Short mmCIF file of C-alpha atoms in Angstrom, two decimals:
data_model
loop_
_atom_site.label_atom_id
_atom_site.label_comp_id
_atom_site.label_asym_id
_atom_site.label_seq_id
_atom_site.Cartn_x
_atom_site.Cartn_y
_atom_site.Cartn_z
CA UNK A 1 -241.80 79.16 125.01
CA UNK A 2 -239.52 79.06 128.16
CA UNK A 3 -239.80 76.49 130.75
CA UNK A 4 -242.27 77.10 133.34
CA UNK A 5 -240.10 76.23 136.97
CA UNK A 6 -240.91 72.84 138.70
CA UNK A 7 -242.16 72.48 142.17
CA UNK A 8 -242.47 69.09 143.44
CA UNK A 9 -244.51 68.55 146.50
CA UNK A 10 -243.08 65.71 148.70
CA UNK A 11 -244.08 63.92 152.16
CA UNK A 12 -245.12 60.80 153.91
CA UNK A 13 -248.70 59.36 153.45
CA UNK A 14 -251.85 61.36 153.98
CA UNK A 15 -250.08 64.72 155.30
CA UNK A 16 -252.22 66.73 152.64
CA UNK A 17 -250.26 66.96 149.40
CA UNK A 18 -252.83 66.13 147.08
CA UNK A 19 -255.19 68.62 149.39
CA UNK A 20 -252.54 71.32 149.17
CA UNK A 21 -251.90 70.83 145.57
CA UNK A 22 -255.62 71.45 144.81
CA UNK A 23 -255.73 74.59 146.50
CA UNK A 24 -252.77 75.85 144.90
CA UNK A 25 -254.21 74.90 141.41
CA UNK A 26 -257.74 76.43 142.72
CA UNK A 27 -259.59 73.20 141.57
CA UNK A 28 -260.31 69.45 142.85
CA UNK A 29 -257.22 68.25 140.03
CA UNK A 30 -255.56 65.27 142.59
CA UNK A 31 -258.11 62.53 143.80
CA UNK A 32 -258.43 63.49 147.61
CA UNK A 33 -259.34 60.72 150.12
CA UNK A 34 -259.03 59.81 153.35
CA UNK A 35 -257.14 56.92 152.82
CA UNK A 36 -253.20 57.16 152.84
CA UNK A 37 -251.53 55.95 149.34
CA UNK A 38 -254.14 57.48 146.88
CA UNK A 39 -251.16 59.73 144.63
CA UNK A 40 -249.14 57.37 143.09
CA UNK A 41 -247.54 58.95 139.91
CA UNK A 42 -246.13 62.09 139.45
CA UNK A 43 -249.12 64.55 138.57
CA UNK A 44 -248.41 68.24 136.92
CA UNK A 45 -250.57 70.87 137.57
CA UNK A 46 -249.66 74.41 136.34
CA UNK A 47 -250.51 77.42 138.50
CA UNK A 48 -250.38 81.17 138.42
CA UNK A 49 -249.49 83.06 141.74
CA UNK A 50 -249.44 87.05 141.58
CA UNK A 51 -248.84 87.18 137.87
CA UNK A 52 -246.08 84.41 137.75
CA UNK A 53 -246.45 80.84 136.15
CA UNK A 54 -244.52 77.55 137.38
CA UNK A 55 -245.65 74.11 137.59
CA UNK A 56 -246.47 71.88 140.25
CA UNK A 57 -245.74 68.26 140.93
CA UNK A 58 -248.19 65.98 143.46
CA UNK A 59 -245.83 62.90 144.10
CA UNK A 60 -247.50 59.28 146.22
CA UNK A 61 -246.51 59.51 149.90
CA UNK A 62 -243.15 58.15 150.75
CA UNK A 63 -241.97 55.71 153.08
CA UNK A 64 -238.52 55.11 152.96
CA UNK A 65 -237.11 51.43 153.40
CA UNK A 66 -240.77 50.56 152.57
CA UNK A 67 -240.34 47.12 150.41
CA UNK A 68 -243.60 46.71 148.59
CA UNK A 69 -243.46 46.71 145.18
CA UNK A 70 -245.88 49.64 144.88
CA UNK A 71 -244.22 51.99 147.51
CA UNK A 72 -240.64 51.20 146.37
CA UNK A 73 -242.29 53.00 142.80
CA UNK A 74 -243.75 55.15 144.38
CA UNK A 75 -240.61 56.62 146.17
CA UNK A 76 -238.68 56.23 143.01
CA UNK A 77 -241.46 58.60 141.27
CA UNK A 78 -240.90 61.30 144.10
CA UNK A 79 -237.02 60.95 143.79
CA UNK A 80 -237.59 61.59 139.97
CA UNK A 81 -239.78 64.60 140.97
CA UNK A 82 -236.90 66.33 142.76
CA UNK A 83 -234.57 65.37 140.20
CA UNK A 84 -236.49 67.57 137.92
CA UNK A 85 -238.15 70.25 140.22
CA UNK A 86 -236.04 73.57 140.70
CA UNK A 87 -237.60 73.85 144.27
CA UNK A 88 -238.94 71.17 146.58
CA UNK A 89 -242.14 71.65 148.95
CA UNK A 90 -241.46 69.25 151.80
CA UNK A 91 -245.38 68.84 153.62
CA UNK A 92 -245.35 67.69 157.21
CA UNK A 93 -248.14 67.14 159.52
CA UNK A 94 -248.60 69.74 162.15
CA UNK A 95 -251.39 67.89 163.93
CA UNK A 96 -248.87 64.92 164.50
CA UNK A 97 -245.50 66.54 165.04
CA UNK A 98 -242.56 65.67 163.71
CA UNK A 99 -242.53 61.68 162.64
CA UNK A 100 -239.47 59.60 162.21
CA UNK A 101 -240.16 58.90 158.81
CA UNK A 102 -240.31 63.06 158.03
CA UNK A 103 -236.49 62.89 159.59
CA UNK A 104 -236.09 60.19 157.35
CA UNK A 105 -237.19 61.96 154.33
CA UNK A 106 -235.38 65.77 155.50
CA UNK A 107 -232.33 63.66 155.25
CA UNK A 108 -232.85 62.23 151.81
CA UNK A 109 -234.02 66.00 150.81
CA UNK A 110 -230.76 67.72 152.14
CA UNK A 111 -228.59 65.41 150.06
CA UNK A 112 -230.75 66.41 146.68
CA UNK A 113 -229.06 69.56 146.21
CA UNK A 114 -232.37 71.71 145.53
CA UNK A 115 -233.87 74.67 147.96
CA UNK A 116 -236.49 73.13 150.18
CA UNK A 117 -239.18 75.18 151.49
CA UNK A 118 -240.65 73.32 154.75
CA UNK A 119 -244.65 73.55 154.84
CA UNK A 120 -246.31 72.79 157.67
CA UNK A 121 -250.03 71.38 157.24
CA UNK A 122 -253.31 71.56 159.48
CA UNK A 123 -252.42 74.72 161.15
CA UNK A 124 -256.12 75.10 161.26
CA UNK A 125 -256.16 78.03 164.30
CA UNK A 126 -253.67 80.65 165.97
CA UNK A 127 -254.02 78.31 169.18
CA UNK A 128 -251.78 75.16 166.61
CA UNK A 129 -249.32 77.84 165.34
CA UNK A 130 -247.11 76.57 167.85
CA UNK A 131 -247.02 73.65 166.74
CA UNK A 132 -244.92 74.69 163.75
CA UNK A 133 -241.89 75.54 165.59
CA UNK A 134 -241.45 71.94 166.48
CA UNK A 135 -240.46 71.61 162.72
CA UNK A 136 -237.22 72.83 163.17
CA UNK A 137 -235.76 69.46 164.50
CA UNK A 138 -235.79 68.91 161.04
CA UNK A 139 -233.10 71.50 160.20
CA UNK A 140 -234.54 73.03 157.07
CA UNK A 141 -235.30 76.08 157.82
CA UNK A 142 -238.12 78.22 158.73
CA UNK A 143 -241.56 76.02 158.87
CA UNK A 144 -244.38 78.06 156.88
CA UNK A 145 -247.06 77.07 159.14
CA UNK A 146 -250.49 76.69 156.97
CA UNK A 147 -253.84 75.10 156.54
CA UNK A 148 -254.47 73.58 152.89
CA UNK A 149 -257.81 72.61 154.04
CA UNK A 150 -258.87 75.75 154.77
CA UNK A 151 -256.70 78.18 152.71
CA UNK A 152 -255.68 79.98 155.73
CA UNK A 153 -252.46 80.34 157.97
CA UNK A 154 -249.96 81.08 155.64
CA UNK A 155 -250.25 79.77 151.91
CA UNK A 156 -249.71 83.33 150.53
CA UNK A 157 -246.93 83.73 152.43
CA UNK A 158 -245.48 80.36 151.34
CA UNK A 159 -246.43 80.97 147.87
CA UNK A 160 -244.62 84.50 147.43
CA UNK A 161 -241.51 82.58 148.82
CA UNK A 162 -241.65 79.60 146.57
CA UNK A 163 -242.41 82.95 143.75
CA UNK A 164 -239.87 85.17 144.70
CA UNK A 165 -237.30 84.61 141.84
CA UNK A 166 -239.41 83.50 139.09
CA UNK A 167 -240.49 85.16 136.30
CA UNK A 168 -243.58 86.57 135.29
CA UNK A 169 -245.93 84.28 133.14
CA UNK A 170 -245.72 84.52 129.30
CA UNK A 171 -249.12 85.37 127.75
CA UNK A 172 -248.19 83.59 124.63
CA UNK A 173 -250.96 81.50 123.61
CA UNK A 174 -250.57 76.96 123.84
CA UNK A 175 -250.08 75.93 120.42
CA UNK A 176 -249.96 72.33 121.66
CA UNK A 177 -252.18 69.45 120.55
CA UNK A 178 -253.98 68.08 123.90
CA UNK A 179 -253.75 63.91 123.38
CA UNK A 180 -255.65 62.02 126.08
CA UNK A 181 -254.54 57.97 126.26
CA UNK A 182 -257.91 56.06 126.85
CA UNK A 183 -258.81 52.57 127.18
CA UNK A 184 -259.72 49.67 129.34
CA UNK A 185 -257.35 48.88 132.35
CA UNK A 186 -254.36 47.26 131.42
CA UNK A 187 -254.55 47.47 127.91
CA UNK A 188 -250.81 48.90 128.02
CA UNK A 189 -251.92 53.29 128.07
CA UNK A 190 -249.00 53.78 130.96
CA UNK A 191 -246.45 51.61 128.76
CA UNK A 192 -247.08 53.80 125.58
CA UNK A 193 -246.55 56.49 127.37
CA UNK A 194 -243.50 55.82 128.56
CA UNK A 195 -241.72 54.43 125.19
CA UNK A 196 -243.22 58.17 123.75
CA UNK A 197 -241.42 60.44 126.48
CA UNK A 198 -238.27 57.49 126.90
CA UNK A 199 -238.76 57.74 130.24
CA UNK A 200 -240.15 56.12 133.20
CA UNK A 201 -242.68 58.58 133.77
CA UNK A 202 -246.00 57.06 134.69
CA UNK A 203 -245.74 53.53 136.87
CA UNK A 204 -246.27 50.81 134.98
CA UNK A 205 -247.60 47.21 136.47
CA UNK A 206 -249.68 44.68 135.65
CA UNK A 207 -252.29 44.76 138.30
CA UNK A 208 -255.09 46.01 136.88
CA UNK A 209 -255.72 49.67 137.97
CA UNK A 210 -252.73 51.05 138.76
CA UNK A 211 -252.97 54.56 137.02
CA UNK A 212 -255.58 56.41 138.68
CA UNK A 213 -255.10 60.27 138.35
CA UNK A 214 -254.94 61.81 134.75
CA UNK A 215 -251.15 62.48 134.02
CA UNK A 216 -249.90 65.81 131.84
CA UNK A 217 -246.83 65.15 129.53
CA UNK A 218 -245.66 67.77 127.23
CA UNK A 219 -243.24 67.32 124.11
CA UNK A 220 -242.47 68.45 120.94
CA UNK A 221 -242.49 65.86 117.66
CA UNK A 222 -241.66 67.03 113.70
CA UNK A 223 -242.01 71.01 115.29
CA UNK A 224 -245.36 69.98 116.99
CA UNK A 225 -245.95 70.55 120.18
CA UNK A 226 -247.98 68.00 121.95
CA UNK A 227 -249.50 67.57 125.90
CA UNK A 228 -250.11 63.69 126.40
CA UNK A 229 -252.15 62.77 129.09
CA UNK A 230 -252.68 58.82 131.20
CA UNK A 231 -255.72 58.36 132.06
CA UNK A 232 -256.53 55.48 134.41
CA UNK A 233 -258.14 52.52 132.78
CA UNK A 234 -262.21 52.78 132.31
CA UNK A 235 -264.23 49.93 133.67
CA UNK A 236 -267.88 49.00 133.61
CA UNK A 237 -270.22 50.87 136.30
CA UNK A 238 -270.53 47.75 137.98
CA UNK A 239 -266.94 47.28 138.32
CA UNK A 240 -266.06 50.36 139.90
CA UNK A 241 -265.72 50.66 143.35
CA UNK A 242 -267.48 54.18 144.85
CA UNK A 243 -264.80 56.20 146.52
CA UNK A 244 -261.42 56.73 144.64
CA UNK A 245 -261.34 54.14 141.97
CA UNK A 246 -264.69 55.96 141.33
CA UNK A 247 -263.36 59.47 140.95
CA UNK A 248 -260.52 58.43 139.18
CA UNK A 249 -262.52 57.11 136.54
CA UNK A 250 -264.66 59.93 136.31
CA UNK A 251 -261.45 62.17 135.79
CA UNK A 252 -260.51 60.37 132.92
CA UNK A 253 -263.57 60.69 131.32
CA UNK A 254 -262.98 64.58 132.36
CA UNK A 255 -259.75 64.56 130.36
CA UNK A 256 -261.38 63.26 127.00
CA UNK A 257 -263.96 66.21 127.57
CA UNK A 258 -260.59 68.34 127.91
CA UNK A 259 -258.80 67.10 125.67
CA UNK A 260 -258.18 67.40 121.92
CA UNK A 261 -257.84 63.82 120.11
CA UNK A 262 -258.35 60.55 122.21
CA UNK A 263 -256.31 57.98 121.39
CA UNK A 264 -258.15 54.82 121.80
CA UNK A 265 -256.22 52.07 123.29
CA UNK A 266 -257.26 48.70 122.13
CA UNK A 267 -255.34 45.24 123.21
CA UNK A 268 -254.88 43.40 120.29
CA UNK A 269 -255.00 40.00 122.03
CA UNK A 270 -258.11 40.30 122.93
CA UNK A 271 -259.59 42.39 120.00
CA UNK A 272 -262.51 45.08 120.57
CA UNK A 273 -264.78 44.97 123.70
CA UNK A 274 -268.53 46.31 124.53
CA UNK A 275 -266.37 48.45 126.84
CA UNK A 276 -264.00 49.80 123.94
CA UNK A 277 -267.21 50.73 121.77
CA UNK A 278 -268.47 52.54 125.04
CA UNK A 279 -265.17 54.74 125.91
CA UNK A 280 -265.30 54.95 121.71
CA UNK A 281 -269.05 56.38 122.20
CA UNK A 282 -267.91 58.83 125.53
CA UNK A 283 -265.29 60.26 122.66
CA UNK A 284 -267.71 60.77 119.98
CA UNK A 285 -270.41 62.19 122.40
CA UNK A 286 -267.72 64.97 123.61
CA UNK A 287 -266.89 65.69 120.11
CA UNK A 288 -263.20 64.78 120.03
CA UNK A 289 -261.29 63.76 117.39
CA UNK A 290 -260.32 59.91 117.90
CA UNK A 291 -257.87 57.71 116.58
CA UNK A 292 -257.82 53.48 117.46
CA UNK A 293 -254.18 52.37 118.63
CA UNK A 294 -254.29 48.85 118.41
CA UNK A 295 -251.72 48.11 121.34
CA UNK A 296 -249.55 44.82 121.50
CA UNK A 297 -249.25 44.08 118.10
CA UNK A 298 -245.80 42.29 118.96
CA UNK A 299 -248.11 39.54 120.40
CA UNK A 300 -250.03 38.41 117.53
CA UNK A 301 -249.15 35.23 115.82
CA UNK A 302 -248.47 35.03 111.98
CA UNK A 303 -248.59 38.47 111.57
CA UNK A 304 -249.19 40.01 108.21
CA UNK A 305 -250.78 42.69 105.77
CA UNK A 306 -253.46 40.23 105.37
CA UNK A 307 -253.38 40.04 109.35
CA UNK A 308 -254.01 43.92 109.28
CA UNK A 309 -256.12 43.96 107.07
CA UNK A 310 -258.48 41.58 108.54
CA UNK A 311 -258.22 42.74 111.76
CA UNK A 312 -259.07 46.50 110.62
CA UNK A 313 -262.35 45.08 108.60
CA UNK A 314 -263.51 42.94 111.51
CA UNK A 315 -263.02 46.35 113.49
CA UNK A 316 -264.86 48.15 111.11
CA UNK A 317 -267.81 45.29 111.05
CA UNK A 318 -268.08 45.66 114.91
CA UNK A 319 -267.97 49.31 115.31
CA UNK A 320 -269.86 50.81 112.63
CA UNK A 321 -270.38 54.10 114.16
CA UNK A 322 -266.32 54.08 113.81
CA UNK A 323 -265.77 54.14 110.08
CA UNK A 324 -264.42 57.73 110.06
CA UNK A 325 -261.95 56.82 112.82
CA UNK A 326 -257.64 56.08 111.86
CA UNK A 327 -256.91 52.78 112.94
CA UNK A 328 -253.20 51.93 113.75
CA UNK A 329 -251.08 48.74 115.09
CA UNK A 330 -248.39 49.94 117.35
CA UNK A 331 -246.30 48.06 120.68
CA UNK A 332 -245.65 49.76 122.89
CA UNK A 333 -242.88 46.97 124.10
CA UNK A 334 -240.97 46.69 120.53
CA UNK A 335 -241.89 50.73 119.49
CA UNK A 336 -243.32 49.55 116.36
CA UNK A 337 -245.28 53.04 114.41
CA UNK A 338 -245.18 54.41 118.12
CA UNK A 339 -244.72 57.52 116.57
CA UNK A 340 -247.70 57.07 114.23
CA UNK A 341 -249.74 58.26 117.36
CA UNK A 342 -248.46 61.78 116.75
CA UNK A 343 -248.55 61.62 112.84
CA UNK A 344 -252.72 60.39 112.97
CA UNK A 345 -253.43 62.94 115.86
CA UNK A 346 -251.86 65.86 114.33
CA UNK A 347 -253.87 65.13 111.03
CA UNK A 348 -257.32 64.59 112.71
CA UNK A 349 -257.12 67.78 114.73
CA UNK A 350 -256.61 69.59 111.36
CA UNK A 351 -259.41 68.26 109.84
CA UNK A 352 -261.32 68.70 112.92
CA UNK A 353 -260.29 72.47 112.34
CA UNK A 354 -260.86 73.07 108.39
CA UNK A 355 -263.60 75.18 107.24
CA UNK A 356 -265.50 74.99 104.11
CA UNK A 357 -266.77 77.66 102.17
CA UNK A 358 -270.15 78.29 102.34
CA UNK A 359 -270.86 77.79 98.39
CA UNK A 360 -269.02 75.05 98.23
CA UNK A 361 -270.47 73.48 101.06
CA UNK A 362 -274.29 74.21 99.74
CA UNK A 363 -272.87 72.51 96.20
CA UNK A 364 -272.18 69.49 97.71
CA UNK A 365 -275.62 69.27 100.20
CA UNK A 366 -277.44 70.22 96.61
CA UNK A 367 -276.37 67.49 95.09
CA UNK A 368 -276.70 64.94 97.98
CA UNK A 369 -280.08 66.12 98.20
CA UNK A 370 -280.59 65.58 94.20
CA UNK A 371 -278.83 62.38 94.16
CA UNK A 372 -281.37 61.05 96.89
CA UNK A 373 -284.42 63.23 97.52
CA UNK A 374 -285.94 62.04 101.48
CA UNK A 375 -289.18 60.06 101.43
CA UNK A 376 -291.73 61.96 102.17
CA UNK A 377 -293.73 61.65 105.88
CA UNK A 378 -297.11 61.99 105.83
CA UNK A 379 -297.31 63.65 102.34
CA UNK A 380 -294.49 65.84 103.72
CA UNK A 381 -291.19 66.16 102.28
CA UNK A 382 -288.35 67.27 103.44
CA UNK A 383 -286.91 70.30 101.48
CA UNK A 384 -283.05 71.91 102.46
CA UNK A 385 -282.77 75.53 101.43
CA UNK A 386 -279.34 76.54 102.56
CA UNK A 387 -276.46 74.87 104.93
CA UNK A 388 -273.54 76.91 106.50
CA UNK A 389 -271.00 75.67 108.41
CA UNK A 390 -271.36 76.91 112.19
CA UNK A 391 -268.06 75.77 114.06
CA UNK A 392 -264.79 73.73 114.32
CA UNK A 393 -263.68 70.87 116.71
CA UNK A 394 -266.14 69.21 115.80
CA UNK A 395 -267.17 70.49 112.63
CA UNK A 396 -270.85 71.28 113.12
CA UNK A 397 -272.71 72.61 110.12
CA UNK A 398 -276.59 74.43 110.17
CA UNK A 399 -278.85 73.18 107.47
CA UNK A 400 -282.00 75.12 106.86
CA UNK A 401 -285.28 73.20 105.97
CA UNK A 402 -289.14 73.77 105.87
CA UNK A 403 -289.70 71.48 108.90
CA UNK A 404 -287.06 69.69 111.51
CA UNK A 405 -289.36 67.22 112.08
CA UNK A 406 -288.49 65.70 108.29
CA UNK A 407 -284.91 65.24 108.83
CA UNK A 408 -284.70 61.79 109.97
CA UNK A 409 -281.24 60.25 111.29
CA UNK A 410 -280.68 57.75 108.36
CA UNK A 411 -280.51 61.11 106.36
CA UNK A 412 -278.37 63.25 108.78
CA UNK A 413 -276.10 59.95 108.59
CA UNK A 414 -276.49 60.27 104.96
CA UNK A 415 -275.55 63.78 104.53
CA UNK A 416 -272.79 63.23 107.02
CA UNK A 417 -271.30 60.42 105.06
CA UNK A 418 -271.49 62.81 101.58
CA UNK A 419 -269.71 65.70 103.33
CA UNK A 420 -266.77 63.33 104.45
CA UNK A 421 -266.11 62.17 100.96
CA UNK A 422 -266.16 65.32 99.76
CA UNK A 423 -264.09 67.23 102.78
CA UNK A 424 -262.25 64.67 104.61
CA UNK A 425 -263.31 65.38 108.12
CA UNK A 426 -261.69 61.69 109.06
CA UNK A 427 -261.00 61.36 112.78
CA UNK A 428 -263.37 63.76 114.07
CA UNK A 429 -267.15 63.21 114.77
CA UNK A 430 -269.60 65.57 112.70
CA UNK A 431 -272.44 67.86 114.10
CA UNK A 432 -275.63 68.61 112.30
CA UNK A 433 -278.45 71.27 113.54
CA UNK A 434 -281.82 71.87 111.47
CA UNK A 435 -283.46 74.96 111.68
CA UNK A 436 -286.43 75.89 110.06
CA UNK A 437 -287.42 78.41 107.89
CA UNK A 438 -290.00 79.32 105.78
CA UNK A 439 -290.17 78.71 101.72
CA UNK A 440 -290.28 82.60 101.80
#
């Protein structure tokens, strides 16, 4: 599949990127607040304008000279942006006028190399058109007065010439394998990330919470295509803060919804948490396949495949409701079975996938049901006529009976359990339905 072009969006703090970028994706994708310095990483959206397909980047604000720790990443993440971005979007304020710091930035932009298309933001009436032409100071052409807020001004104009030389969109189906990165905050999701794509793509820090927006990253391992997406870190309710911290937690539960295997990031130092088994029981509850990435393996002392071992059964002990799920010890610091991630997630969304024949499936529910008959409620007894298998990812499979009331969990765990060791279906949560129907 050809590349899709790269637009990056760049600008100083609270001008309307993330605002802008939402309308041009046609959906609330970038956390939008008030406050100035929510974007922080480099976030991809992909959107379609008039038939044609490109991709667009939502970069922090910029401040050059700025020496904080966070804003010095946070310009280097916009300077990697242009790097790779065929055009760049340079959003100014048309409320404020020009601002030194947007002189400083047009300088910095000239010097990239790359066609820069000068937007002008919160041209909210005819009366603030003006205000547009003041833009020019910045000598970078035209300024495409608009309103992001609104959708008004001129974003169609600006979008047909950001458009205007690239191709139209391929209708080829995405073969890729969707791979959200979940865990608890600072359990090292950002730093795996970055040893799989060998690049510096998501910041990484160790204050807690620094990812916050859900983070696209598409590559290709053994012929696979995969898209691997950060998530920011998932805390207790009563740890979040309402506002963005809020939302950004909220998206990364979005992205396990979205996605197609979760990759469960545990920290091995401190083993699994009544927060892992509830981002473990979000997973299941959406129906994705899951896989447990034991993270920081490099850190345990006297390691060994008794180590492993033990670990993995205390796991198993403390997360019952896990048993189906790969377990794997990776580093994200020393690389070690890094690319096991890829390996386990490609396997569990093919079993996810497989069908099973119908009389083969009702052969092995027979004999589950022969091999241990349900007690019978209230001189009733539960009685299966017929099973088929209803749909993929997850698998969910229809069992007939006389009456739904009789099928008790500890047997839908029990039939669960028999079709696994006779199909696989490891990684992936199974559904069950009942529906009655008479002996007739």
């Amino acid at each position: 599949m050809e590349r899709k072009p790269i637009v990056a969006i760049v600008g100083r703090p609270n001008v309307g990127k993330s605002t802008f970028v939402n309308r041009l994706a046609g959906a609330r994708n970038s956390i939008v607040d008030d406050m100035p310095g929510v974007t922080r990483d480099r976030i991809y959206f992909d959107v379609e304008w008039q038939g044609k397909c490109f991709t667009v980047i939502d970069t922090g604000g910029i401040i050059p000279g700025d020496e904080d720790d966070i804003m010095i990443s946070i310009f280097d993440q916009a300077a990697i942006a242009c790097e790779e971005a065929d055009k760049i979007i340079f959003l100014v304020d048309g409320k404020e006028g020009v601002n030194p710091i947007d002189s400083d930035i047009a300088n910095i932009l000239r010097k990239s190399g790359k066609p820069v298309i000068l937007a002008v933001n919160k041209i909210d009436n005819p009366q603030s058109a003006a205000a547009a032409s003041e833009f020019y100071a910045l000598s970078l052409g035209e300024p495409h007065g608009l309103s992001a807020l609104h959708g008004t001004g001129g974003v169609g104009d600006l979008l047909d010439v950001i458009t205007e030389d690239f191709a139209v969109c391929d209708a080829q189906a995405d073969s890729a394998i969707k791979i959200a990165i979940v865990g608890r905050p600072n359990a090292g999701k950002s730093s795996i990330i970055n040893s799989l794509l060998g690049e510096n793509r998501v910041i990484v820090s160790d204050v807690s919470g620094t990812t916050r927006d859900s983070i696209d990253s598409r590559l290709t391992h053994n012929g696979q295509e995969f898209v691997i997406i950060d998530t920011a870190g998932i805390r207790k309710k009563a740890r979040v803060d309402y506002g963005v911290e809020k939302f950004a937690v909220d998206r990364a539960i979005r992205s396990i919804r979205d996605c197609d295997v979760a990759v469960l990031v545990v920290d091995a130092t401190e083993g699994l948490s009544d927060q892992d088994k509830k981002i473990a029981s979000i997973i299941t509850e959406a129906g994705k396949c899951i896989v447990i990435a034991v993270n920081k393996w490099d850190l345990v002392e006297s390691k060994s495949p008794a180590t492993l071992t033990q670990f993995e059964k205390e796991f198993r002990a403390q997360a019952p409701f896990l048993q189906y799920a790969p377990v794997i010890f990776i580093s994200a610091v020393t690389k070690q079975r890094l690319n096991k991630i890829f390996e386990r997630a490609a396997e569990v969304f093919e079993q996810a996938n497989k069908r099973v024949s119908t009389g083969l499936l009702n052969k092995v529910v027979k004999e589950a049901y022969m091999l241990n008959p349900p007690q019978s409620h209230k001189g009733k007894r539960l009685k299966l006529f017929y099973a088929t298998q209803f749909g993929v990812a997850p698998p969910h499979f229809v069992v007939f009976a006389n009456n739904s009331d009789l099928m008790k969990d500890n047997y839908k765990r029990y039939l669960e359990n028999k079709l696994r060791e006779a199909f696989g279906f490891f990684g992936t949560p199974i559904r069950i339905s009942v529906r009655e129907r008479s002996e007739k």
